[in-house]
XYZ file of C-alpha atoms in Angstrom:
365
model
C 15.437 -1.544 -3.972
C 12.920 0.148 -5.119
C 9.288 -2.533 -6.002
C 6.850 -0.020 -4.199
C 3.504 -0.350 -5.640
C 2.262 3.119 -5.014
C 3.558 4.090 -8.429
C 0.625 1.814 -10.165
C -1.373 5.663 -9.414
C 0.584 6.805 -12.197
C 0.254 4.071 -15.127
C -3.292 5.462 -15.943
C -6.203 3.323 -16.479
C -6.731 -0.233 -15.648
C -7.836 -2.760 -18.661
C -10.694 -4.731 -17.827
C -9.731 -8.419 -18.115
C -12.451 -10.974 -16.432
C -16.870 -10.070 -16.693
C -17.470 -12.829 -13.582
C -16.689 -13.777 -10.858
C -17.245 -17.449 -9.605
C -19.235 -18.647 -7.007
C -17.878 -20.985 -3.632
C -14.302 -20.132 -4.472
C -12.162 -20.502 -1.403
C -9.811 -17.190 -0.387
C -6.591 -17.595 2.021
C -4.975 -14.668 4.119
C -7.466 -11.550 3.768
C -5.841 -8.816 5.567
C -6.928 -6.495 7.532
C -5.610 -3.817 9.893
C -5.755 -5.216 12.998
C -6.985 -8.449 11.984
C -7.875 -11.116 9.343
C -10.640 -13.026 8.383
C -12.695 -14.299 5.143
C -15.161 -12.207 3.435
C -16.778 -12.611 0.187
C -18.780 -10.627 -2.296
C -17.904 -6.624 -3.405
C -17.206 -5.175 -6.188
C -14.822 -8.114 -8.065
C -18.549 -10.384 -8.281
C -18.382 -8.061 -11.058
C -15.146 -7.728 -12.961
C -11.756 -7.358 -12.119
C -8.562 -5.755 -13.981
C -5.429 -6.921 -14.997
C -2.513 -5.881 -12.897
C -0.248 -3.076 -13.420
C 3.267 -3.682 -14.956
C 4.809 -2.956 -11.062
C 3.104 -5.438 -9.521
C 3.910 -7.698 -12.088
C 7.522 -7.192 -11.753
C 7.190 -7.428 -7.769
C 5.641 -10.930 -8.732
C 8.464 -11.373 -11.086
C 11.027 -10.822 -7.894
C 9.710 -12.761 -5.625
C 9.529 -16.036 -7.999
C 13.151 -15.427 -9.079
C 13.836 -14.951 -5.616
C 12.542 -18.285 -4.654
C 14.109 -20.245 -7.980
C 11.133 -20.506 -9.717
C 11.804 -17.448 -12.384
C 12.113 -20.060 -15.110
C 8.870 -20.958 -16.364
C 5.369 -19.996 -16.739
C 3.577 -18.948 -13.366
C 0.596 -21.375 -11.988
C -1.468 -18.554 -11.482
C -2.537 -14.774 -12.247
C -2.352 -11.510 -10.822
C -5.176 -9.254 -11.083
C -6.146 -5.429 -9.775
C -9.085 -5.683 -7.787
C -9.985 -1.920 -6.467
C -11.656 -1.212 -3.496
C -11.898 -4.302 -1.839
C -9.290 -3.387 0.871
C -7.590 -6.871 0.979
C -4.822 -9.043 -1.184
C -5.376 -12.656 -1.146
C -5.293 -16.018 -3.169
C -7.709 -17.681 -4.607
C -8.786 -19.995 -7.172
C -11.753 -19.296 -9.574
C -12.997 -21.870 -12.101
C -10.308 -23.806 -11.436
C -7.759 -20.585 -12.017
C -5.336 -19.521 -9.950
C -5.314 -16.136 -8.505
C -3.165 -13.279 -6.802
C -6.318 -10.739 -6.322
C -5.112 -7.201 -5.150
C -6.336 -3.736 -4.113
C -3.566 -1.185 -4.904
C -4.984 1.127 -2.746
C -4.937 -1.242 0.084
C -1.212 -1.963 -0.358
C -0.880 1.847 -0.338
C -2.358 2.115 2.988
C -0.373 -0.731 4.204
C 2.746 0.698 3.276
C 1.695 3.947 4.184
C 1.004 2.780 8.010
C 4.440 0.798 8.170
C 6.335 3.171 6.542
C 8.651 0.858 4.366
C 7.030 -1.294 0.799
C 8.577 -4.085 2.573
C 5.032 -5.102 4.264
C 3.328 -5.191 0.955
C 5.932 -7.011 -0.951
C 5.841 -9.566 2.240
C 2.221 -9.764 2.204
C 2.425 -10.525 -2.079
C 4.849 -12.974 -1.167
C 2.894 -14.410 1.769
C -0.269 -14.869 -0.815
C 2.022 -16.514 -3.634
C 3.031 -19.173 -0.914
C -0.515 -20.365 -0.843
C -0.494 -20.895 -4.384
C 3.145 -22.458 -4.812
C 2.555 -24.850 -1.463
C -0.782 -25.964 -2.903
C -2.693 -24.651 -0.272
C -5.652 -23.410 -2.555
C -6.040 -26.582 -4.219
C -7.773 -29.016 -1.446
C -10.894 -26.598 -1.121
C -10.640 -26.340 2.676
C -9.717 -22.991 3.367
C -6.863 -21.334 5.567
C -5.624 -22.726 8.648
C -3.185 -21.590 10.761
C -0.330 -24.790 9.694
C -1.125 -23.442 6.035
C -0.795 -19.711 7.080
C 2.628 -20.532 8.822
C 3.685 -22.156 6.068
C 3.256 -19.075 3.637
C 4.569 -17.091 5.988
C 7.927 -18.774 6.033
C 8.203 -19.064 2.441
C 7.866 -14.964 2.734
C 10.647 -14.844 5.421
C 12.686 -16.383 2.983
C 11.825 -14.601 0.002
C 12.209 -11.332 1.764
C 15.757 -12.590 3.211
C 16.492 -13.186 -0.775
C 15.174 -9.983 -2.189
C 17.550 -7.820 0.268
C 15.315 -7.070 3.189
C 16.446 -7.374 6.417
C 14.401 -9.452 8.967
C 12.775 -6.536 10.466
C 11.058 -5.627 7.200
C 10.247 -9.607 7.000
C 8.642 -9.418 9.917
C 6.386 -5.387 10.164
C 3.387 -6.118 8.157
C 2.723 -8.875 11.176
C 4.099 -6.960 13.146
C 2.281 -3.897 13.181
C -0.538 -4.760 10.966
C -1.982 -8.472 13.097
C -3.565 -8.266 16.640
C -1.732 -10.437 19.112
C -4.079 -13.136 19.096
C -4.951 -15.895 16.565
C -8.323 -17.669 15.328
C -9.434 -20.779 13.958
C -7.377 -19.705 10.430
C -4.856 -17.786 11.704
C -2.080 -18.258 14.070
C -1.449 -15.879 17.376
C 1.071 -13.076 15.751
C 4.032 -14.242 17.930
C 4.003 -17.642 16.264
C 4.230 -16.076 12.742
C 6.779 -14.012 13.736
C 8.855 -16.646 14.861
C 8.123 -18.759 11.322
C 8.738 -15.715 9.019
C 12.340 -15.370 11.225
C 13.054 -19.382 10.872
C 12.289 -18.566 6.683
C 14.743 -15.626 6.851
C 17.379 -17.154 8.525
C 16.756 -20.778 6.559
C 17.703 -18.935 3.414
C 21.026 -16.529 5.307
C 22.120 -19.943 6.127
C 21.456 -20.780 2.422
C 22.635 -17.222 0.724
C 24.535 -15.634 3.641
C 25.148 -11.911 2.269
C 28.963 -10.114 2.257
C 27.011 -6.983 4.285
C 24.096 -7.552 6.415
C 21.270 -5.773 5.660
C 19.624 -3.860 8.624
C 17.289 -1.207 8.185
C 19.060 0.698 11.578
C 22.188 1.229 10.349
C 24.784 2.683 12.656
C 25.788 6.088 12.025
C 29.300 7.549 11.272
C 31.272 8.999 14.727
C 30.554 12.745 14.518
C 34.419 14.455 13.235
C 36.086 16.119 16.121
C 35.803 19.626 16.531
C 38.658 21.554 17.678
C 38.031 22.986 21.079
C 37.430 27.035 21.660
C 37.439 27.470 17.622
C 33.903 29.178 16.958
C 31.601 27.257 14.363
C 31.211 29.046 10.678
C 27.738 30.429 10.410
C 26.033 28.532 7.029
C 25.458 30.600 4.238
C 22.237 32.427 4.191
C 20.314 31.343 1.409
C 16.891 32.649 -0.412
C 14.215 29.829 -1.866
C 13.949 30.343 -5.217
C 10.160 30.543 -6.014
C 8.369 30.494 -9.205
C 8.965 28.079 -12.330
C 12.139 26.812 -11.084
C 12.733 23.826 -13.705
C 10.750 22.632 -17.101
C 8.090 23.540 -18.998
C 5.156 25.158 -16.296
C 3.421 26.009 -19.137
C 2.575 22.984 -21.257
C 5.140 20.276 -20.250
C 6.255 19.272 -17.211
C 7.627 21.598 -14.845
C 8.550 22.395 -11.072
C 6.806 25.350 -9.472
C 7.618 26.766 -5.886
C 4.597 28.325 -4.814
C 5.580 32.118 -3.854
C 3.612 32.539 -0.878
C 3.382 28.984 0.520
C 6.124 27.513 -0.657
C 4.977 24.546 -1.490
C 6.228 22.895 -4.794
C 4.064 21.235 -7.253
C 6.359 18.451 -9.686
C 4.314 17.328 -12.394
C 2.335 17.828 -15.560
C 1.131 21.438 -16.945
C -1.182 23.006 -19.374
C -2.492 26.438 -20.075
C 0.063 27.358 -17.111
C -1.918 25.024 -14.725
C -1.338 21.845 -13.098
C -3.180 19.441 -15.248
C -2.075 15.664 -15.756
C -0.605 13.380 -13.255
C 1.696 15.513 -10.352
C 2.771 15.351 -6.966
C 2.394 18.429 -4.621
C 4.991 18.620 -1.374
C 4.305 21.089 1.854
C 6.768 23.339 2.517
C 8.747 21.347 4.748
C 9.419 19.021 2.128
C 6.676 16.327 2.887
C 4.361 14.909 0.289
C 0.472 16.683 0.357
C -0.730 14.960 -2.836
C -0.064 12.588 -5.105
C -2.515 11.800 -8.239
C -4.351 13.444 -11.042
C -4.853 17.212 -11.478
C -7.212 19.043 -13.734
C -7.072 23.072 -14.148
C -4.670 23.636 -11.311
C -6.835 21.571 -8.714
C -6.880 18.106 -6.947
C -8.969 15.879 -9.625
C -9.790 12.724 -10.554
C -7.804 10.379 -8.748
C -5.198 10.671 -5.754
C -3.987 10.094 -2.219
C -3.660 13.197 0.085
C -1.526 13.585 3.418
C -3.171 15.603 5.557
C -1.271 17.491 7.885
C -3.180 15.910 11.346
C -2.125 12.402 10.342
C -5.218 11.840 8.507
C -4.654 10.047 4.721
C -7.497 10.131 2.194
C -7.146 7.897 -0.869
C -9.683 8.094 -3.670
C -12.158 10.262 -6.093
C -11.755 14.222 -5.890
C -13.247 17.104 -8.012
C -12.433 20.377 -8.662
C -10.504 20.310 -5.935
C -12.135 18.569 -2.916
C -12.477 15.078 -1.709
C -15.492 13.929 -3.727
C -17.093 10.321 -4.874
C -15.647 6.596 -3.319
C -12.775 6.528 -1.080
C -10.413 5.229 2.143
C -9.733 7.444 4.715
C -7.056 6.383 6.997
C -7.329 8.114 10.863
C -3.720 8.842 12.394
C -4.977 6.403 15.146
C -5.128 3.877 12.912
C -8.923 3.409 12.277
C -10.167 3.654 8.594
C -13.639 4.637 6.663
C -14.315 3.261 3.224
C -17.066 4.377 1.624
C -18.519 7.686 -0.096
C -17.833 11.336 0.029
C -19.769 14.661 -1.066
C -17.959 18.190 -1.266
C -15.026 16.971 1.347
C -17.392 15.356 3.705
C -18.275 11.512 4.361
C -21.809 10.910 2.723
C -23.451 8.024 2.166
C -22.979 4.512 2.989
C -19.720 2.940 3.969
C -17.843 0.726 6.295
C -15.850 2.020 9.740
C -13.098 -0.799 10.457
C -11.751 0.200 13.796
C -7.833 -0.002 14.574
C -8.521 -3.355 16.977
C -10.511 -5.038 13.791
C -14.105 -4.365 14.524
C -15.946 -3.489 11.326
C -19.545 -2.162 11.359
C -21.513 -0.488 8.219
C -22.340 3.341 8.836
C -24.121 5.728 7.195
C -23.568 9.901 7.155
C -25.316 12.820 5.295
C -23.045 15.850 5.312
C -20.953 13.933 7.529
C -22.860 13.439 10.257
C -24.006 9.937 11.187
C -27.688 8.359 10.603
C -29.199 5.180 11.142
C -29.193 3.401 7.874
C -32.136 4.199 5.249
């Protein structure tokens, strides 16, 4: 099943839809790594954009998942960038699924399976379809349990198994609760009652488990000496397409890493994806005379994941980079280094505003 919303980094530019944003409106579930609480203001007082044709059809799913696929949604989905979160709201008396892509990149990203975001989409259209957002009072943790068994049970009905229900709480939540959220072991145990409330309802032919057991190994006849595999020489160069002024699939001679994307004037130059050697993704995002530009997510090979601006090859302009140990810096960057203002959110959920120049930390101008 594949309703991952990296791809919305390839569907080009975002269509501005909305020039304010309302004042007093009332937000439910803002995640966090770590942990979750209500903030307000950023850059969505401005504007916001429409969402990308993925997350639409994620939003799609997860109605017709729940039987409500027949008629016209209660509310909208819009693309909020950089505001790190996905939540519900109401605005003007309009309905609202606000989301950062990025964010749900990240999330993703840390869990290792689209699962989390798609639960965490579904958690937020809960709110809206229970009627939570409607009495002006906020989240509280009956409200938050509520949405998060109507994910269980979504997810159960999409395919995933209750393991992928359950990670984005999982691995995303701190143990304990607050006065709007519920300690993490209680929401596990609701998300599981939603899963298996809908197995009960739609019990499947072949259970779903994302640790499938393996195949015995075939037996090998005793004393008989193993065939040596076939040597074999990487083919380097252009090795499918157009690497000219198309699309095309280069092996980098020396490196070996392969570039799969979009070409011109023999250059990468478009929307690509760059691998390392060993096969795993480097960068994904926009290229511009054979170098990192525009917009993109790098992997870099100490853990570290940068999502954001670059030019002419180097991290450059606003941006989220996520530390292997699970901390994360949002803010600005200048020729690969953190400059200028920004927020550290540490892996336990402590946030504090920093400041660097040439990535060194000062106090605050």
């Amino acid at each position: 099943m594949n309703l991952l919303f990296r791809t919305g980094l390839a569907l080009g530019l975002w269509t501005l839809a909305l020039s304010a944003w309302a004042q007093g409106e009332e937000r439910f579930s803002t995640w966090t790594f770590g942990a979750q609480k209500t903030q307000r203001g950023g850059p969505c007082d401005v504007y916001m954009f429409k969402s990308n044709d993925h997350a639409e059809k994620v939003v799609d799913n997860i109605l017709r998942s729940a039987g409500m696929g027949f008629g016209k949604r209660n509310f909208q989905v819009v693309e909020c960038p950089r505001t790190d979160n996905c939540y519900a709201t109401i605005i003007n008396g309009v309905r609202y699924i606000v989301y950062d892509n990025s964010f749900l990149k990240l999330v993703e990203d840390r869990t290792h399976t689209d699962w989390a975001a798609i639960s965490i989409m579904a958690h937020e259209i809960g709110h809206h379809i229970l009627g939570h957002t409607s009495d002006g009072m906020g989240s509280r943790p009956d409200k938050e349990l509520q949405a998060d068994y109507f994910s269980g049970f979504v997810v159960h009905n999409l395919g995933g198994s209750l393991e992928e229900a359950q990670i984005a709480i999982r691995v995303l939540q701190g143990e304990e609760g607050d006065a709007s959220h519920p300690p993490r072991r209680d929401r596990l145990a609701t998300i599981e009652k939603g899963w298996r409330e809908a197995d009960s309802f739609y019990p499947r032919l072949v259970k779903n488990s994302s640790s499938p057991t393996p195949p015995p190994a075939p037996e090998i006849v005793k004393n008989e000496p193993k065939p040596e595999p076939p040597k074999t020489e990487t083919r380097t160069g252009c090795i499918d397409g157009n690497c000219d002024d198309g699309e095309g699939v280069y092996i980098n001679r020396k490196t070996l890493e392969r570039y799969e994307g979009e070409w011109q004037e023999s250059r990468p130059h478009g929307f690509g994806i760059q691998f390392y050697a060993n096969g795993k993704k480097k960068y994904e995002g926009e290229f511009a005379n054979g170098k990192f530009d525009g917009n993109g997510t790098l992997w870099l090979s100490n853990g570290n994941i940068y999502t954001g601006d670059f030019k002419t090859g180097t991290v450059h302009g606003k941006g989220v980079l996520l530390y292997a140990n699970g901390d994360r810096y949002m803010g600005e960057f200048r020729n690969g280094q953190r400059h200028g203002q920004g927020k550290y959110v540490y892996a336990g959920g402590r946030q504090e505003v920093v400041y660097y120049v040439n990535d060194a930390r000062r106090k605050a101008e």
